[in-house]
């Protein structure tokens, strides 16, 4: 576990943030893996969103080096991480899900990548599947030309070599971001509560000229949806609603009217898929919620602020998307060669 002697006078290099809610048996091994990290200059903030299972209290007692904060209510993933970011002392924020188990050199690899690429301020980890050995949970997040986000490589076997390169955005389950940058762009959109808030953040970073790199040597094993359930009504509702908000808020300039028909068509196809699975009702509720007048007015107000600040052109954004509007079906790898400054010698 990190000790006081590893902290600089101005604080640790890294603040690891974990937001828990009914995290049950996953939180303890998550923290145990953190305690075994080869990189030591970090603090850990655990925000608990009013869990009733006793897991966060037990974990905090077992790991007294953790800064344990009881939120008093279920703030959601977005607001919980924002709360921790304001409390953090590290220059870098590392966001880690309570159902993600880090390799011993995970933080070391993240920090080595940040040192190699001093102009980059956002990094994605390689996520292995914790419950499906030999498969990936993701290699960065991507967005199609229809505005549909997906996790690259999800459920696929990893190739022999994955390159270190540019992805559209980082999955919030295990990412590294400069704390000042995170706060300056407003952190996560707290209205999202959870789901797609990481893609929304990554999209805004892109619009403001900040790329994200995948560091494939920085590995975690991720269970995924351990608290909310895979394909639960909760996850389908929030995913459907927040996907529409992300598209409307962030798609820049002429790219919005050009891709809107694609977005509508693909959304209709996804509704058909939900209907065949028997879970279309929460998807419909999510889309209706996204288009509710009061919320939609706020989304469009946010859009005006975001687009006024953007530095990237619509064409530049299109070039880092997956042009195939249905690329999410195959969960393709989309890792582009980094064309920024040459990495520093390590």
Coordinates of C-alpha atoms in Angstrom, one line a residue:
X1 CA 0.0 0.0 0.0
X2 CA 1.2 3.6 -0.6
X3 CA 2.9 5.2 2.4
X4 CA 3.3 8.8 3.4
X5 CA 7.0 8.7 2.5
X6 CA 6.1 8.2 -1.2
X7 CA 4.1 11.5 -1.4
X8 CA 5.6 14.7 -2.6
X9 CA 5.2 17.9 -0.6
X10 CA 2.5 19.0 -3.0
X11 CA 0.8 15.6 -2.9
X12 CA 1.1 12.3 -4.7
X13 CA 1.6 12.0 -8.5
X14 CA -1.7 10.0 -8.9
X15 CA -5.1 9.9 -7.3
X16 CA -6.9 6.6 -8.0
X17 CA -10.6 7.1 -7.8
X18 CA -13.1 4.2 -7.2
X19 CA -16.8 4.8 -7.1
X20 CA -18.7 1.9 -5.5
X21 CA -22.4 1.0 -5.3
X22 CA -23.5 -2.4 -4.1
X23 CA -20.0 -3.7 -5.3
X24 CA -20.3 -6.8 -3.2
X25 CA -17.4 -9.3 -3.6
X26 CA -15.5 -7.3 -6.3
X27 CA -14.4 -4.3 -4.2
X28 CA -12.0 -6.1 -1.9
X29 CA -9.9 -7.8 -4.7
X30 CA -9.9 -4.5 -6.6
X31 CA -8.3 -2.8 -3.6
X32 CA -6.0 -5.7 -3.0
X33 CA -4.7 -5.4 -6.5
X34 CA -4.1 -1.7 -6.0
X35 CA -2.1 -2.4 -2.8
X36 CA 0.2 -4.6 -4.9
X37 CA 1.1 -2.0 -7.5
X38 CA 4.8 -1.6 -8.4
X39 CA 4.2 2.2 -8.8
X40 CA 3.8 3.6 -5.3
X41 CA 3.3 7.3 -5.6
X42 CA -0.5 7.4 -5.4
X43 CA -3.4 8.0 -3.1
X44 CA -6.8 6.2 -3.3
X45 CA -10.2 7.8 -2.9
X46 CA -13.2 5.5 -2.5
X47 CA -16.5 7.2 -2.9
X48 CA -19.5 5.0 -1.8
X49 CA -22.9 5.8 -3.2
X50 CA -25.0 4.7 -0.3
X51 CA -24.4 1.0 -0.6
X52 CA -26.3 -1.3 1.7
X53 CA -24.2 -4.4 1.3
X54 CA -21.5 -3.4 3.8
X55 CA -18.7 -4.0 1.2
X56 CA -17.2 -0.5 1.2
X57 CA -17.1 -0.2 4.9
X58 CA -15.4 -3.6 5.3
X59 CA -13.0 -2.8 2.5
X60 CA -12.1 0.6 4.0
X61 CA -11.5 -1.0 7.4
X62 CA -9.2 -3.7 5.8
X63 CA -7.3 -1.0 3.8
X64 CA -6.8 2.0 6.1
X65 CA -4.7 3.8 3.5
X66 CA -7.9 4.4 1.5
X67 CA -9.6 7.8 1.8
X68 CA -13.1 6.5 2.3
X69 CA -16.0 9.0 1.6
X70 CA -19.6 8.1 2.1
X71 CA -21.6 10.2 -0.3
X72 CA -24.9 9.7 1.7
X73 CA -26.9 9.1 -1.5
X74 CA -26.5 7.4 -4.8
X75 CA -24.8 10.1 -6.8
X76 CA -24.1 7.8 -9.8
X77 CA -20.8 7.1 -11.5
X78 CA -20.5 10.6 -13.0
X79 CA -21.1 12.8 -9.9
X80 CA -19.2 10.4 -7.7
X81 CA -16.1 10.7 -9.8
X82 CA -16.5 14.5 -10.0
X83 CA -16.7 14.6 -6.2
X84 CA -13.5 12.6 -5.9
X85 CA -11.7 14.7 -8.6
X86 CA -12.4 17.9 -6.6
X87 CA -11.0 16.2 -3.5
X88 CA -7.9 14.7 -5.2
X89 CA -4.4 15.8 -4.6
X90 CA -2.6 14.1 -7.5
X91 CA -1.7 15.7 -10.8
X92 CA -3.1 12.7 -12.5
X93 CA -6.5 11.1 -12.0
X94 CA -6.9 7.4 -12.5
X95 CA -10.4 6.2 -12.7
X96 CA -11.0 2.6 -11.7
X97 CA -14.2 0.6 -11.5
X98 CA -14.7 -1.5 -8.4
X99 CA -15.0 -4.6 -10.6
X100 CA -11.7 -4.0 -12.3
X101 CA -8.6 -5.9 -11.2
X102 CA -5.3 -4.2 -12.1
X103 CA -2.1 -6.0 -13.1
X104 CA 0.7 -5.3 -10.7
X105 CA 2.4 -2.9 -13.2
X106 CA -0.8 -1.2 -14.3
X107 CA -0.1 2.2 -12.8
X108 CA 3.6 1.9 -13.7
X109 CA 2.7 1.3 -17.4
X110 CA 0.2 4.2 -17.3
X111 CA 2.7 6.6 -15.9
X112 CA 5.4 5.4 -18.3
X113 CA 3.0 6.1 -21.2
X114 CA 2.4 9.6 -19.9
X115 CA 6.1 10.2 -19.7
X116 CA 6.6 9.0 -23.3
X117 CA 3.9 11.2 -24.6
X118 CA 4.2 14.5 -22.5
X119 CA 1.8 16.4 -24.8
X120 CA -1.1 13.9 -24.3
X121 CA -3.3 14.1 -21.2
X122 CA -5.8 11.3 -21.6
X123 CA -4.9 7.5 -21.8
X124 CA -6.9 4.3 -22.0
X125 CA -6.0 0.9 -20.5
X126 CA -6.3 -2.5 -22.2
X127 CA -9.2 -4.2 -20.5
X128 CA -9.3 -8.0 -20.4
X129 CA -12.5 -9.9 -19.6
X130 CA -12.4 -11.1 -15.9
X131 CA -15.1 -13.7 -16.4
X132 CA -14.3 -14.9 -20.0
X133 CA -10.7 -15.9 -20.1
X134 CA -8.9 -15.3 -23.3
X135 CA -11.3 -12.5 -24.4
X136 CA -11.1 -8.7 -24.3
X137 CA -13.3 -6.4 -22.4
X138 CA -12.1 -3.5 -24.6
X139 CA -9.3 -1.6 -26.2
X140 CA -10.5 2.0 -26.0
X141 CA -13.9 3.4 -26.9
X142 CA -14.9 4.3 -30.5
X143 CA -17.7 6.2 -32.1
X144 CA -19.2 5.4 -35.6
X145 CA -20.1 8.0 -38.2
X146 CA -23.7 7.4 -37.0
X147 CA -22.8 8.6 -33.5
X148 CA -23.0 5.1 -31.9
X149 CA -20.3 4.5 -29.3
X150 CA -18.8 1.0 -28.8
X151 CA -15.8 -0.5 -27.0
X152 CA -13.2 -1.7 -29.5
X153 CA -12.4 -5.4 -29.3
X154 CA -15.1 -6.2 -26.8
X155 CA -15.6 -10.0 -26.6
X156 CA -12.9 -10.7 -29.2
X157 CA -9.6 -12.5 -28.8
X158 CA -6.7 -10.2 -28.5
X159 CA -4.3 -10.2 -31.4
X160 CA -0.6 -11.2 -30.7
X161 CA 0.3 -7.6 -30.7
X162 CA -1.8 -4.5 -30.1
X163 CA -0.2 -1.2 -31.0
X164 CA 0.1 1.8 -28.8
X165 CA -2.0 4.3 -30.6
X166 CA -4.9 6.7 -30.8
X167 CA -8.4 5.8 -29.9
X168 CA -11.5 8.0 -29.9
X169 CA -11.8 8.0 -26.2
X170 CA -11.0 6.1 -23.0
X171 CA -13.4 3.7 -21.1
X172 CA -14.0 5.1 -17.7
X173 CA -13.5 1.7 -16.1
X174 CA -9.7 2.1 -16.1
X175 CA -8.4 5.4 -17.5
X176 CA -5.7 8.1 -16.8
X177 CA -6.4 11.8 -17.3
X178 CA -4.8 15.0 -16.2
X179 CA -6.8 16.3 -13.2
X180 CA -6.6 19.9 -14.2
X181 CA -7.9 19.0 -17.7
X182 CA -10.7 16.9 -16.3
X183 CA -11.9 19.8 -14.1
X184 CA -11.4 22.4 -16.7
X185 CA -13.8 20.7 -19.1
X186 CA -16.4 20.2 -16.4
X187 CA -15.6 16.5 -15.6
X188 CA -18.4 14.1 -16.3
X189 CA -21.9 15.3 -17.2
X190 CA -23.7 14.5 -14.0
X191 CA -27.1 14.3 -15.7
X192 CA -26.0 11.1 -17.4
X193 CA -25.8 9.4 -13.9
X194 CA -23.9 6.5 -15.6
X195 CA -23.3 5.0 -19.0
X196 CA -21.8 6.9 -21.9
X197 CA -20.5 9.6 -19.6
X198 CA -16.9 8.5 -20.5
X199 CA -17.6 8.7 -24.2
X200 CA -19.2 12.1 -23.8
X201 CA -16.1 13.3 -21.9
X202 CA -13.7 11.8 -24.5
X203 CA -15.8 13.5 -27.3
X204 CA -15.5 16.9 -25.6
X205 CA -11.7 16.4 -25.2
X206 CA -11.5 15.7 -28.9
X207 CA -13.5 18.8 -29.7
X208 CA -11.1 20.8 -27.6
X209 CA -8.0 19.3 -29.3
X210 CA -7.1 16.7 -26.7
X211 CA -6.4 13.2 -28.1
X212 CA -6.6 9.9 -26.2
X213 CA -4.0 7.1 -26.5
X214 CA -4.4 3.4 -25.8
X215 CA -1.5 2.0 -23.6
X216 CA -1.9 -1.8 -24.3
X217 CA 0.7 -2.7 -21.7
X218 CA -1.4 -1.1 -18.9
X219 CA -3.9 -4.0 -18.2
X220 CA -6.8 -4.6 -16.0
X221 CA -9.3 -7.5 -15.9
X222 CA -12.9 -6.1 -15.9
X223 CA -16.1 -7.8 -14.9
X224 CA -18.4 -5.1 -16.3
X225 CA -21.9 -4.1 -15.1
X226 CA -21.3 -5.9 -11.8
X227 CA -23.5 -3.4 -9.9
X228 CA -26.2 -2.6 -12.5
X229 CA -26.4 -5.9 -14.4
X230 CA -25.7 -6.7 -18.1
X231 CA -28.7 -5.8 -20.3
X232 CA -30.7 -4.8 -17.2
X233 CA -33.6 -2.3 -17.7
X234 CA -31.4 0.2 -15.8
X235 CA -28.4 -0.1 -18.2
X236 CA -30.6 -0.2 -21.3
X237 CA -32.5 2.9 -20.3
X238 CA -29.4 5.0 -19.4
X239 CA -27.4 3.7 -22.3
X240 CA -30.2 4.6 -24.8
X241 CA -30.9 8.0 -23.4
X242 CA -27.3 9.1 -22.9
X243 CA -26.3 7.9 -26.4
X244 CA -28.7 10.4 -27.9
X245 CA -27.5 13.2 -25.7
X246 CA -23.9 12.5 -26.5
X247 CA -24.7 12.6 -30.3
X248 CA -26.7 15.9 -30.0
X249 CA -24.3 17.7 -27.7
X250 CA -21.1 16.9 -29.4
X251 CA -21.4 16.2 -33.1
X252 CA -19.9 19.4 -34.6
X253 CA -21.1 21.8 -37.3
X254 CA -22.2 20.3 -40.6
X255 CA -21.5 16.8 -39.3
X256 CA -24.7 16.9 -37.3
X257 CA -27.2 17.3 -40.1
X258 CA -25.2 15.0 -42.4
X259 CA -25.1 12.1 -39.9
X260 CA -28.5 12.6 -38.2
X261 CA -30.3 10.3 -40.7
X262 CA -27.7 7.6 -40.0
X263 CA -28.2 8.0 -36.3
X264 CA -31.9 7.7 -36.6
X265 CA -31.7 4.7 -38.9
X266 CA -29.2 2.9 -36.6
X267 CA -31.2 3.7 -33.5
X268 CA -34.3 2.2 -35.2
X269 CA -32.2 -0.9 -36.0
X270 CA -31.1 -1.1 -32.3
X271 CA -34.7 -0.9 -31.2
X272 CA -35.6 -3.8 -33.5
X273 CA -32.8 -5.8 -31.9
X274 CA -34.1 -5.0 -28.5
X275 CA -37.6 -6.0 -29.6
X276 CA -36.2 -9.4 -30.7
X277 CA -34.5 -9.8 -27.4
X278 CA -37.6 -8.9 -25.4
X279 CA -36.2 -5.8 -23.8
X280 CA -37.3 -2.9 -26.0
X281 CA -39.4 -1.1 -23.4
X282 CA -36.5 0.4 -21.4
X283 CA -34.8 1.4 -24.7
X284 CA -37.9 3.3 -25.8
X285 CA -38.2 4.9 -22.5
X286 CA -34.6 6.0 -22.7
X287 CA -35.0 7.6 -26.1
X288 CA -38.2 9.4 -25.0
X289 CA -36.4 10.7 -21.9
X290 CA -33.6 12.0 -24.1
X291 CA -36.1 14.0 -26.2
X292 CA -38.1 15.3 -23.3
X293 CA -38.5 19.0 -23.9
X294 CA -36.9 20.3 -20.7
X295 CA -33.9 18.0 -20.8
X296 CA -33.4 18.5 -24.6
X297 CA -33.4 22.2 -24.1
X298 CA -30.6 21.8 -21.6
X299 CA -28.7 19.5 -23.9
X300 CA -28.9 22.0 -26.7
X301 CA -27.8 24.8 -24.4
X302 CA -24.7 22.6 -23.5
X303 CA -24.1 22.0 -27.2
X304 CA -23.9 25.8 -27.8
X305 CA -21.2 26.1 -25.1
X306 CA -19.3 23.1 -26.2
X307 CA -19.3 24.1 -29.9
X308 CA -18.2 27.6 -29.1
X309 CA -15.1 26.2 -27.4
X310 CA -14.2 23.6 -29.9
X311 CA -10.9 23.6 -31.8
X312 CA -11.4 20.6 -34.0
X313 CA -13.2 20.8 -37.3
X314 CA -16.0 18.5 -38.2
X315 CA -13.7 16.9 -40.8
X316 CA -11.1 16.2 -38.1
X317 CA -13.7 14.5 -35.9
X318 CA -15.0 12.4 -38.8
X319 CA -11.4 11.2 -39.5
X320 CA -11.1 9.7 -36.1
X321 CA -14.5 8.0 -36.2
X322 CA -15.3 4.6 -37.5
X323 CA -16.7 5.5 -40.9
X324 CA -18.9 2.3 -41.1
X325 CA -22.1 3.3 -39.2
X326 CA -22.5 -0.3 -38.1
X327 CA -18.9 -0.9 -37.0
X328 CA -20.2 -1.6 -33.5
X329 CA -21.6 -4.9 -34.6
X330 CA -18.3 -6.5 -35.0
X331 CA -16.7 -4.5 -32.1
X332 CA -13.8 -3.7 -34.4
X333 CA -10.4 -2.5 -33.2
X334 CA -9.9 1.1 -34.1
X335 CA -6.4 2.1 -33.1
X336 CA -4.7 4.7 -35.2
X337 CA -1.0 5.4 -35.5
X338 CA -0.3 8.4 -33.3
X339 CA 0.8 11.3 -35.5
X340 CA 1.6 13.7 -32.7
X341 CA 5.1 14.5 -31.4
X342 CA 7.5 11.6 -31.3
X343 CA 7.4 9.8 -27.9
X344 CA 10.2 10.7 -25.4
X345 CA 12.8 8.1 -24.8
X346 CA 11.9 5.8 -21.9

